[in-house]
Coordinates of C-alpha atoms and ligand atoms in Angstrom, one line a residue:
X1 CA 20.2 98.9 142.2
X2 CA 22.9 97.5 144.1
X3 CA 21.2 94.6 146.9
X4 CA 23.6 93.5 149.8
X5 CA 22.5 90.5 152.1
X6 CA 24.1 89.2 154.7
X7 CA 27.7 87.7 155.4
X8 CA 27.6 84.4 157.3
X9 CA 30.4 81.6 156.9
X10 CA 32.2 83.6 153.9
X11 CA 28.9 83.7 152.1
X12 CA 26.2 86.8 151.2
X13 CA 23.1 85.3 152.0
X14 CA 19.8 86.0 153.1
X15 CA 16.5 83.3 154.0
X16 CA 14.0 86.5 153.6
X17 CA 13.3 89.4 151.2
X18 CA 13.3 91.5 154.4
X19 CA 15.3 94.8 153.0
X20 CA 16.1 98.3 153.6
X21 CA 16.5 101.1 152.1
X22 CA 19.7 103.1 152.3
X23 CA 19.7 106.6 150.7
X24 CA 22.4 108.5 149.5
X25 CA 22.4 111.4 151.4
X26 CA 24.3 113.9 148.9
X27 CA 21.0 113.4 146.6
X28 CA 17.9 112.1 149.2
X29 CA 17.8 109.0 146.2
X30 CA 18.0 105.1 147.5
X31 CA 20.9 103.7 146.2
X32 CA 20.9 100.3 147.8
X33 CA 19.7 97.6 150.0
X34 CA 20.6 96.1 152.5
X35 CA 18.6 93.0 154.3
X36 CA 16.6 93.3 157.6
X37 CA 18.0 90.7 160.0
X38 CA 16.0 89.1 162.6
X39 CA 16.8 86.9 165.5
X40 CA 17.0 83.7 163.0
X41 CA 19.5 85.5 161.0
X42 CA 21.7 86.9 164.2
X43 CA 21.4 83.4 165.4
X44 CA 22.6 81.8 162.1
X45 CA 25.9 84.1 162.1
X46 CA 26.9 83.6 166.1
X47 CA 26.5 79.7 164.8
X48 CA 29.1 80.3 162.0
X49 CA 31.2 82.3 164.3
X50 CA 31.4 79.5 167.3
X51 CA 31.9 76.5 164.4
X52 CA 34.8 78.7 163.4
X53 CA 36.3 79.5 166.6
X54 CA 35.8 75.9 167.7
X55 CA 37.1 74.3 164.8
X56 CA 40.0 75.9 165.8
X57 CA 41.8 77.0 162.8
X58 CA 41.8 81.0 164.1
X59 CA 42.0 80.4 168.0
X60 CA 44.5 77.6 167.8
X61 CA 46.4 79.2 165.3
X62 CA 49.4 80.2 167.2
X63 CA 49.4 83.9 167.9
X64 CA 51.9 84.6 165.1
X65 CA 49.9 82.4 162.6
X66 CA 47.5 85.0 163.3
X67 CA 49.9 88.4 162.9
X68 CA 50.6 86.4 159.7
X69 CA 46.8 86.4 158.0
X70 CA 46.4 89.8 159.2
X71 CA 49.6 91.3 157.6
X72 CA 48.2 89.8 154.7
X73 CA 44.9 91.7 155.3
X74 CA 46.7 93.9 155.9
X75 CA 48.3 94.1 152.4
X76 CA 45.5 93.3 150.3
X77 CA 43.9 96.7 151.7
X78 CA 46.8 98.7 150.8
X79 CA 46.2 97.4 146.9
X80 CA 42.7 97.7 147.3
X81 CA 41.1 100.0 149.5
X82 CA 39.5 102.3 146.7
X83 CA 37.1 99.3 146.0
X84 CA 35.5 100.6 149.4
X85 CA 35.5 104.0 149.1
X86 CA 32.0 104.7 147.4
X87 CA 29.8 102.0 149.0
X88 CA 30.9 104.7 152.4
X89 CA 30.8 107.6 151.1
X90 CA 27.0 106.9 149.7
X91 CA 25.8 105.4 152.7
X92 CA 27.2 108.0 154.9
X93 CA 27.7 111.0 152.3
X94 CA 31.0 111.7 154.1
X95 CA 33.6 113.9 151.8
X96 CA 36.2 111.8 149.5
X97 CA 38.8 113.6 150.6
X98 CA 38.1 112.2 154.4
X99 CA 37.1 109.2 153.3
X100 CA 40.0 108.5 151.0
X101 CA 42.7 109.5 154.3
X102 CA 40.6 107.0 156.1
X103 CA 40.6 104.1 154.0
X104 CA 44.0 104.8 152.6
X105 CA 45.5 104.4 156.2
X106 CA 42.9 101.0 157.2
X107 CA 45.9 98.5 156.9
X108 CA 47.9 100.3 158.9
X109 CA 44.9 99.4 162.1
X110 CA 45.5 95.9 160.9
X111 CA 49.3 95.7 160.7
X112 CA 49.7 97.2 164.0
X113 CA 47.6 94.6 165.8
X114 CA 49.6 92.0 164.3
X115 CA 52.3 93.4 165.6
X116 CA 50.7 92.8 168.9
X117 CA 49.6 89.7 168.2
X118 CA 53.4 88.6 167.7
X119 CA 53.9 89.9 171.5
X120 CA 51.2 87.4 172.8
X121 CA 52.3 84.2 174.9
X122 CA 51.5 82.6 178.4
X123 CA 53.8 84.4 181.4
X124 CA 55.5 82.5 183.8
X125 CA 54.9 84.1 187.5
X126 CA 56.9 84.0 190.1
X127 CA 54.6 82.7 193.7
X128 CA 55.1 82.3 197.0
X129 CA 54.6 78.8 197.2
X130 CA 57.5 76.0 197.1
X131 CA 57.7 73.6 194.7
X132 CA 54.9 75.0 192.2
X133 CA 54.9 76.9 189.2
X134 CA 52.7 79.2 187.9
X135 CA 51.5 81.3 184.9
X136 CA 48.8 83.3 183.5
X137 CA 47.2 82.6 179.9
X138 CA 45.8 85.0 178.2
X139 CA 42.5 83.5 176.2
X140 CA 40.1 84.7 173.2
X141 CA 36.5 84.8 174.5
X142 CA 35.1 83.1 172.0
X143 CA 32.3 85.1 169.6
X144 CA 32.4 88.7 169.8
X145 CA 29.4 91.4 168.6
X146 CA 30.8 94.3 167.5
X147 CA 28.0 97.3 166.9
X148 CA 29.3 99.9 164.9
X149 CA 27.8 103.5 164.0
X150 CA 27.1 105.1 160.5
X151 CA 29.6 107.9 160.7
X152 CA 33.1 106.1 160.4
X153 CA 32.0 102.1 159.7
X154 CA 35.0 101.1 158.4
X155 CA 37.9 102.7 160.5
X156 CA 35.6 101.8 164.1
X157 CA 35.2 98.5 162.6
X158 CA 39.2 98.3 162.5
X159 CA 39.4 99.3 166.0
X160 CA 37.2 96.6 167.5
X161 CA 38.1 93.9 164.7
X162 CA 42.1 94.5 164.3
X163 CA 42.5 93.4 167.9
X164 CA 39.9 90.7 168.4
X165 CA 41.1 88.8 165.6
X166 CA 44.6 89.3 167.2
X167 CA 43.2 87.9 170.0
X168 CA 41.8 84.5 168.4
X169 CA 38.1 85.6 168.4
X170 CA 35.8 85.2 165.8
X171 CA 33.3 88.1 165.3
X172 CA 29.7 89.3 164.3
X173 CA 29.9 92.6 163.4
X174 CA 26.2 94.6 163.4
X175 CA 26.8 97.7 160.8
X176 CA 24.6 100.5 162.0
X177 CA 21.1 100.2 159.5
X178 CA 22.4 103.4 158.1
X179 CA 25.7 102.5 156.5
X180 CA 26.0 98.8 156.1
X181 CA 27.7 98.7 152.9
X182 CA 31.2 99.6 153.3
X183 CA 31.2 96.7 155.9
X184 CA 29.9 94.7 154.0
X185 CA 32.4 94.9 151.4
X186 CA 34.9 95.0 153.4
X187 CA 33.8 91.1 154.8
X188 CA 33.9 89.9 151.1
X189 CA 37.3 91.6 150.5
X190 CA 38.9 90.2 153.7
X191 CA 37.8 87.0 153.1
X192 CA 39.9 87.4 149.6
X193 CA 42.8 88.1 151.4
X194 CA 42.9 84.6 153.3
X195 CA 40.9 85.4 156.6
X196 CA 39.5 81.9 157.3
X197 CA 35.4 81.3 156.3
X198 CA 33.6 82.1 159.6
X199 CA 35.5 84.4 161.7
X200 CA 34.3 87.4 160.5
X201 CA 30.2 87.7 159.8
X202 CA 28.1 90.4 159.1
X203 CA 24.6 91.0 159.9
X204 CA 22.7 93.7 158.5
X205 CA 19.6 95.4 160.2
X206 CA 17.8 97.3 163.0
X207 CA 19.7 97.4 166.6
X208 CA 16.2 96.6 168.3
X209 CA 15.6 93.7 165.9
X210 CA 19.2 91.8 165.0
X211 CA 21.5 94.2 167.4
X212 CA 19.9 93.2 170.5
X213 CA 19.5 89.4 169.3
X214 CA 23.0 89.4 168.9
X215 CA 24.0 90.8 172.8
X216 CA 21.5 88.7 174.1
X217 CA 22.4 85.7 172.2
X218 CA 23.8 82.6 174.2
X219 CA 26.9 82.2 172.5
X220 CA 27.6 85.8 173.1
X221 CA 31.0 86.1 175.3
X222 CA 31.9 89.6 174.3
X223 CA 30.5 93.0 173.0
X224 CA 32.3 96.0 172.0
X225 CA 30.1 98.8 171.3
X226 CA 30.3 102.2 169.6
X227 CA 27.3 104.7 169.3
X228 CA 25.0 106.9 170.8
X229 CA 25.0 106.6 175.1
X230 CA 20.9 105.9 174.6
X231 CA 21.8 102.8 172.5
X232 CA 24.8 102.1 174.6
X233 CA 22.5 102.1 177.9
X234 CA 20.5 99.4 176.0
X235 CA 23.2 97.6 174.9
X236 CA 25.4 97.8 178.7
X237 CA 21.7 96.0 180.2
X238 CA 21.2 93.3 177.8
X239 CA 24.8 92.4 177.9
X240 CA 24.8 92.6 181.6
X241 CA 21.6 89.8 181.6
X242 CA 23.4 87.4 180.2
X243 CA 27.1 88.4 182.1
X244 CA 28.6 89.7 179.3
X245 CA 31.4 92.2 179.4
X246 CA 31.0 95.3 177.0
X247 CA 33.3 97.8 176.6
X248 CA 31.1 101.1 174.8
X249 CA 32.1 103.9 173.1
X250 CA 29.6 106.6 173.4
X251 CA 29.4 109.9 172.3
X252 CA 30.8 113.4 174.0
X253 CA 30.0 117.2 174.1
X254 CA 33.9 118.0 174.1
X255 CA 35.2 121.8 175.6
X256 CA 37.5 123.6 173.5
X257 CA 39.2 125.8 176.1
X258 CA 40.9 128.7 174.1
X259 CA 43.3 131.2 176.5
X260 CA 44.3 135.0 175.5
X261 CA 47.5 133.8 174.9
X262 CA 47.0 131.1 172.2
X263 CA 48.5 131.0 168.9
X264 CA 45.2 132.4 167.2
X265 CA 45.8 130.9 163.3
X266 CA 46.3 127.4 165.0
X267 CA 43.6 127.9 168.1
X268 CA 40.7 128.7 165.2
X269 CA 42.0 125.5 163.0
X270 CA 42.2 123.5 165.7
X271 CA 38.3 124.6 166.8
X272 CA 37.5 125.0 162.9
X273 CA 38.8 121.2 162.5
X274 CA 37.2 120.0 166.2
X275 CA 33.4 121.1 165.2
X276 CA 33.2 121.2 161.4
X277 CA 35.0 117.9 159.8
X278 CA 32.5 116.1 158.8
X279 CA 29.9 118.3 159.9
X280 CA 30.6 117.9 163.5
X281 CA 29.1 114.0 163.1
X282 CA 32.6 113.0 164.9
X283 CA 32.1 111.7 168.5
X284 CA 35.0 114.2 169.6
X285 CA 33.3 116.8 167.9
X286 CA 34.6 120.2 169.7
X287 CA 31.2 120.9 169.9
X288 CA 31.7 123.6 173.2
X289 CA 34.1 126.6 172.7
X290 CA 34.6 128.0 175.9
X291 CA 36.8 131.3 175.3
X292 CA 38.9 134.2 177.4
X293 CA 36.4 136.7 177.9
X294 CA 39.1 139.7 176.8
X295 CA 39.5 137.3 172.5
X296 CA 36.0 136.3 172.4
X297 CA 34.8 138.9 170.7
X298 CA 37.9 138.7 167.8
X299 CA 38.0 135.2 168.1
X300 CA 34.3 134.2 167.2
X301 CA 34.6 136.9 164.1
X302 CA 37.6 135.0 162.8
X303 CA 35.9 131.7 163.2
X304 CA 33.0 133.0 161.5
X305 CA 34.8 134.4 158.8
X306 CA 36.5 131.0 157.8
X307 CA 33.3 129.0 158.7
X308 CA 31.0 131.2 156.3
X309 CA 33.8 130.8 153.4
X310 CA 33.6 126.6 153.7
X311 CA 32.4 125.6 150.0
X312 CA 29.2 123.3 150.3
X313 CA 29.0 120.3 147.6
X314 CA 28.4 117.0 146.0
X315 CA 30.9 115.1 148.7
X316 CA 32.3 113.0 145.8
X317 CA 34.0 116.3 144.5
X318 CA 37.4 116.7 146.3
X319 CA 37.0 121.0 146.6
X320 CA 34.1 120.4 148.7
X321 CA 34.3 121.2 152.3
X322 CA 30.5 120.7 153.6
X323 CA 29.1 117.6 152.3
X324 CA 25.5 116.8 153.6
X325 CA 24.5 115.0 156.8
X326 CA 24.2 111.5 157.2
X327 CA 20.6 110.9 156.6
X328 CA 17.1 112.7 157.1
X329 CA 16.2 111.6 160.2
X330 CA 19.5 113.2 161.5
X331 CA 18.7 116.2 159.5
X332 CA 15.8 117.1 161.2
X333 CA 16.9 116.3 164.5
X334 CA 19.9 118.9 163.9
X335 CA 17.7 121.3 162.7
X336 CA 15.0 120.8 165.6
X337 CA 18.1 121.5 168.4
X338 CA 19.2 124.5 166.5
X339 CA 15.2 126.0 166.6
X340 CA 15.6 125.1 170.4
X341 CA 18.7 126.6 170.5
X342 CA 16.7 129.8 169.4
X343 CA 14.0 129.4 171.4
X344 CA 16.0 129.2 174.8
X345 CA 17.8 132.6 173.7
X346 CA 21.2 131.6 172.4
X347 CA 22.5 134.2 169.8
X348 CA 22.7 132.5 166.1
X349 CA 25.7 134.1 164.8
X350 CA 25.8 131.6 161.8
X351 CA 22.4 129.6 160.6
X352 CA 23.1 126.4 158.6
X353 CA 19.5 125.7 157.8
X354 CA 19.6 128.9 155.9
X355 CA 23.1 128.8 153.9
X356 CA 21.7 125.0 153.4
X357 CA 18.4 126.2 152.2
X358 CA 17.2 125.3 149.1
X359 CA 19.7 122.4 148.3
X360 CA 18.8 118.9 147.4
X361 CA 20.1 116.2 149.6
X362 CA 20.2 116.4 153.7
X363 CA 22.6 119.3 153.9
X364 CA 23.1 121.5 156.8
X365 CA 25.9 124.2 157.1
X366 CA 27.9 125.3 159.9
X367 CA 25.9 126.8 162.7
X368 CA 27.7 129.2 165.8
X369 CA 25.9 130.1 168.4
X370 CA 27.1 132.7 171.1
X371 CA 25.6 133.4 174.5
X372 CA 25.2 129.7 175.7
X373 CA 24.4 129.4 179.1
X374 CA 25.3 126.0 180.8
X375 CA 21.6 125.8 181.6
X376 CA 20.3 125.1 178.0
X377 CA 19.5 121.8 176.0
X378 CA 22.3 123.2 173.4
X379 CA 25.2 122.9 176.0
X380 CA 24.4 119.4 177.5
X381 CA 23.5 117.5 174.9
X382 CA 25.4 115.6 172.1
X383 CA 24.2 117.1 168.9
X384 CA 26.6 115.5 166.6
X385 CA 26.5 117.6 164.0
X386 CA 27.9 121.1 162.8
X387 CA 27.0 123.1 166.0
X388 CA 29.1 125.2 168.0
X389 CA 28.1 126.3 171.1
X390 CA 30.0 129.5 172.5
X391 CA 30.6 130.8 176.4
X392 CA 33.3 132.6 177.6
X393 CA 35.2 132.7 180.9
X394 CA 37.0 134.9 183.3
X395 CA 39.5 133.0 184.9
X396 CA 41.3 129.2 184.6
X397 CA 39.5 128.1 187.5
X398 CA 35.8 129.3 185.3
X399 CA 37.5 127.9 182.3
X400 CA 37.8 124.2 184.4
X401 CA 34.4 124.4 185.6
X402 CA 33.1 125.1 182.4
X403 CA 34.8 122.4 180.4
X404 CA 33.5 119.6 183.1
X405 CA 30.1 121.1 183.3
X406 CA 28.7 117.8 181.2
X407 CA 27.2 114.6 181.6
X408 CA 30.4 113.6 179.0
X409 CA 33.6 112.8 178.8
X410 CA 35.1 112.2 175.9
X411 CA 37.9 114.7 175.0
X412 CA 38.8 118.4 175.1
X413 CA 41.1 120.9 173.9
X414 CA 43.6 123.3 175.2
X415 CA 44.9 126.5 173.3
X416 CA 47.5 128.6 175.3
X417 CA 51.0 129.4 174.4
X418 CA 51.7 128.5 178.1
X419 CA 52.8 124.7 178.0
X420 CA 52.5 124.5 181.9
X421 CA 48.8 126.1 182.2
X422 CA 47.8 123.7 179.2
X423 CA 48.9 120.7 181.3
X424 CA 47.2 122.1 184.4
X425 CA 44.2 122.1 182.5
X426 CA 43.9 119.2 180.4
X427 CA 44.7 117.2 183.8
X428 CA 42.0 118.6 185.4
X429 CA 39.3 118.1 182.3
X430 CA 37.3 114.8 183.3
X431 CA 37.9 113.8 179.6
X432 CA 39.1 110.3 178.1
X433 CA 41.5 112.4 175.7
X434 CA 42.8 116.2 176.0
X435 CA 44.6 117.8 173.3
X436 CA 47.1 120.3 174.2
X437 CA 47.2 123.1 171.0
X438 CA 46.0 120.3 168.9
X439 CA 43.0 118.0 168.0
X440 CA 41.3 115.0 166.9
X441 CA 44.6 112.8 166.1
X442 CA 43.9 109.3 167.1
X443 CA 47.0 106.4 166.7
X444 CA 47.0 103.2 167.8
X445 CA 49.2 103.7 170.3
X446 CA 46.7 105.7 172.6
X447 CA 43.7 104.5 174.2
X448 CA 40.8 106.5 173.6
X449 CA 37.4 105.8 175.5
X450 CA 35.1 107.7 177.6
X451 CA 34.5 108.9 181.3
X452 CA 31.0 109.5 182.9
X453 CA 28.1 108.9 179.9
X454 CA 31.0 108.7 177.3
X455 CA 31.3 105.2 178.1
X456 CA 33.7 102.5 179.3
X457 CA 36.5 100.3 178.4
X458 CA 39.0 101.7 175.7
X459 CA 39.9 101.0 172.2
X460 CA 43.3 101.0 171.4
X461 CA 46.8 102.0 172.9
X462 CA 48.8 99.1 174.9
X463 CA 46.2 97.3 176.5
X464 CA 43.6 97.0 173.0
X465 CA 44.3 93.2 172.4
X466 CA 44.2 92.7 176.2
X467 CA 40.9 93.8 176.5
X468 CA 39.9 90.9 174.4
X469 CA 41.4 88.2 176.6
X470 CA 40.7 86.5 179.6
X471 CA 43.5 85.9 181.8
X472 CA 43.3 82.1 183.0
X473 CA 45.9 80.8 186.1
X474 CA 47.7 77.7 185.5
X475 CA 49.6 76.1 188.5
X476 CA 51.8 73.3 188.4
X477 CA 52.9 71.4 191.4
X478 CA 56.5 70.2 191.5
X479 CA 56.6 68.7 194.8
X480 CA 55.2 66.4 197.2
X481 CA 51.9 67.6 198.3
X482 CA 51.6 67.7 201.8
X483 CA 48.6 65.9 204.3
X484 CA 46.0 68.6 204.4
X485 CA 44.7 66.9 207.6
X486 CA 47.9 65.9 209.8
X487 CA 47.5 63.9 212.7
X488 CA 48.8 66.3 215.6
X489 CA 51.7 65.9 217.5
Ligands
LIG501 P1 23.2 104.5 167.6 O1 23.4 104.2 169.1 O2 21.9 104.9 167.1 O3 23.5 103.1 166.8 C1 24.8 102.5 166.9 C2 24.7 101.1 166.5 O4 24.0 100.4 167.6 C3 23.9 100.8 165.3 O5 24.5 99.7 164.6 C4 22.5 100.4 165.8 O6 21.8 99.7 164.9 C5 22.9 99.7 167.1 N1 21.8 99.6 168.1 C6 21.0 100.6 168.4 N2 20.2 100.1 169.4 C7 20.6 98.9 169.7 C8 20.1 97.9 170.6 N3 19.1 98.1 171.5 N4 20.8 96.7 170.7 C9 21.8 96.5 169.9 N5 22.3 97.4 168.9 C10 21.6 98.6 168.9 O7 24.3 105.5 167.2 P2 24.6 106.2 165.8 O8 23.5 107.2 165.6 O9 24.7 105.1 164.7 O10 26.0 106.8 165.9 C11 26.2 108.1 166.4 C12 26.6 108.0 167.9 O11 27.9 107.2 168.0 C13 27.0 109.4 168.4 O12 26.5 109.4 169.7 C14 28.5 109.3 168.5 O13 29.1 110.2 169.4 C15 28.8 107.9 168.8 N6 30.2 107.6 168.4 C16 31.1 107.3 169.4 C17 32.4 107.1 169.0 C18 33.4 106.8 170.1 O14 34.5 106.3 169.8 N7 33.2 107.1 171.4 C19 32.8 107.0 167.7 C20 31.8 107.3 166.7 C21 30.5 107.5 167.1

């Protein structure tokens, strides 16, 4: 069996036997190991990670010196992403045919932020001051953490990492305990490709035991977070301690607002896509469908149609369209919401614990439920899984209030043939991202991030290499500096 330690200063290594068990979730079988980190271990990495960044062969490479190792990255990904492909796919038991569009497009992350790396330089300013100059710097922190979740490791990882290293960090990276692998390999392989020993480490464990070492460790000076909003509250207080700046991406209960008037083969793909890709375990899951009152009827029948004819399977078979979920302990959680569901009186149109029944492995099929009310445990919280929760509305103003009714804020969806009513709408839907007769597309070139328990900060678009910079005033005097105290006159 396959036995992963950690990655610290271009090395797997490990100073206990401390493991853990990952299980494939397509057969409920271990298939690897990973090893348990403690606060020795987290503090070992942060070590190799500040030798690195103050040996100064990543920060003081010049910003194009960077762009230049990353477009090599960069490269050696395009020729080898495949060697990645199972270690995620058995951690996480997402489909090969997601996992394969994912991996196949990773340099693309990485050439972009070299690209935006190349743009980086001090600015001159212009002041109101005579005879003095002035610019702003734009400086790497030093280390950053970067926590990442089980359900995408590798492209989130590309997100935080892609622009970090642009920046001249170094980083510690924290794979959630339930899909290390992927990251792991991924560490070794970027370290073939030329990225210098040091600035990228990877510590394997739980987030209460290494996680939490690392935000509160004192060479700490940045933390980018993705995952749930409880671990993110966790993670915001122990980086605030220590006066840290995080930026977290938390997770979302995301309306899909469907009109009369939508194109109906696009509106149930787009909600099809939104809520069952990989088994809603997205964190823009469309996990609220929020219909016309005068389609629902004919809408929900069409979705549940297409959603009872998705073909369960092994995930590493490319005709399957329901793999399994994640892991047990996420099994039973989905399972326990959808009994609730029940219990509360929302209408089960479609029971995934019962198409699932009988399998082996932690699968769970689509599940629609009509007859939400805002009121129940289904509507407000994250389930993150393949759960759809249906209400309809009356009238655009109904169909507003709806779609903000939630703690979250993460995205939405439109549906109308009516291009100026689907810009009213997204504008008014408290969401970090609306899509307008579309969903789920994510380029670097737009920010995504929450509002409200979603989260804060954003990953990507323009400002993704800025937010991990400090700005730092220079002023140069040109001119005589005048008598602060003059003698009167
Ligand atoms: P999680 O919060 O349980 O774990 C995420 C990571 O945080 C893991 O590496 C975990 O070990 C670590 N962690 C947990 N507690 C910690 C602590 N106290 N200190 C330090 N680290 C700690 O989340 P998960 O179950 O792995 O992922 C699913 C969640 O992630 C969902 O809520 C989903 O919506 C969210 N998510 C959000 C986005 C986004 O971009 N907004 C993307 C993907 C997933």
């Amino acid at each position: 069996m396959k036995q992963y330690t950690h990655f610290i200063a271009g090395t797997f290594t490990a100073e206990t036997d401390a493991q853990i068990d990952s299980v494939d979730p397509a057969t409920g079988r271990v298939w690897c190991r990973i090893s348990r980190g403690n606060a020795a271990d987290a503090d070992r990495a942060m070590r190799a990670a500040d030798s690195a960044f103050r040996a100064g062969e990543w920060a003081e490479l010049t910003a194009s010196g960077r762009a230049d190792v990353l477009e090599r990255l960069a490269d050696y990904l395009e020729t080898h992403w495949q060697q990645l492909v199972e270690a995620e796919m058995r951690d996480n038991g997402k489909r090969i045919t997601e996992v394969r569009g994912q991996f196949s497009g990773l340099h693309m992350w990485y050439r972009h932020f070299a690209a935006e790396a190349r743009k980086l330089g001090p600015e001159p300013q212009s002041n109101r001051i005579a005879g003095v100059e002035s610019e702003t710097q734009f400086l790497p922190y030093g280390v950053v953490v970067a926590i990442t979740p089980w359900n995408s490791p590798l492209m989130i990882l590309a997100w935080k990492l892609g622009p970090a290293l642009a920046a001249g960090n170094t980083v510690v990276v924290k794979p959630s305990e339930l899909a290390s692998a992927s990251t792991l390999e991924f560490a070794s392989l970027a370290h073939e490709a030329g990225l210098p020993t040091g600035v990228l480490n990877v510590v394997t464990g739980y987030g209460h035991e290494v996680g939490e070492a690392l935000v509160r460790h004192p060479l700490t000076r940045k933390v980018t977070f993705t995952g749930s909003d409880a671990g993110g509250r966790k993670v915001a207080a122990a980086a605030a301690e220590g006066v840290v700046p995080a930026t977290l991406e938390l997770g979302g209960k995301s309306p899909q607002v469907v009109f009369s008037d939508a194109e109906r083969a696009n509106a149930v793909n787009g909600v099809l896509s939104g809520i069952f890709l990989s088994n809603g375990q997205t964190c823009v899951a469309g996990s609220r469908l929020i219909v016309e009152a005068p389609i629902a009827g004919s809408f929900v029948a069409h979705l549940l149609e297409r959603a009872r004819a998705l073909r369960f399977g092994d995930p590493m078979d490319p005709a399957t369209q329901v793999g399994p979920l994640a892991n047990e302990a996420h099994l039973r959680k989905v399972t326990a919401i959808i009994e609730q569901a029940k219990a509360q009186g929302a209408r089960c149109l479609l029971d995934g614990t019962r198409t699932a029944a009988g399998r082996v492995g932690f699968y769970l099929g689509p599940t629609i439920f009509t007859d939400v009310t805002p009121k129940m445990q289904l509507w407000r919280e994250e389930v993150f899984g393949p759960v759809l929760a249906v209400t309809s509305f009356d009238d655009e103003c109904q169909a507003i209030a709806l779609a903000n009714d939630s703690d979250y804020g993460l995205a939405g969806g439109v549906w109308t043939s009516d291009i100026d009513k689907g810009r009213r709408v997204a504008n008014a839907i408290n969401a970090g991202t609306v899509y307008i007769n579309h969903y789920r597309s994510v380029d670097p070139g737009s920010p995504i991030g929450g509002m409200k328990r979603s989260g804060y900060g954003r990953e990507l678009g323009p400002d993704a290499v800025k937010d991990f910079l400090q700005d730092k005033s220079v002023w140069t005097g040109r001119a005589a500096v005048a008598d602060p105290f003059p003698e009167p006159v």
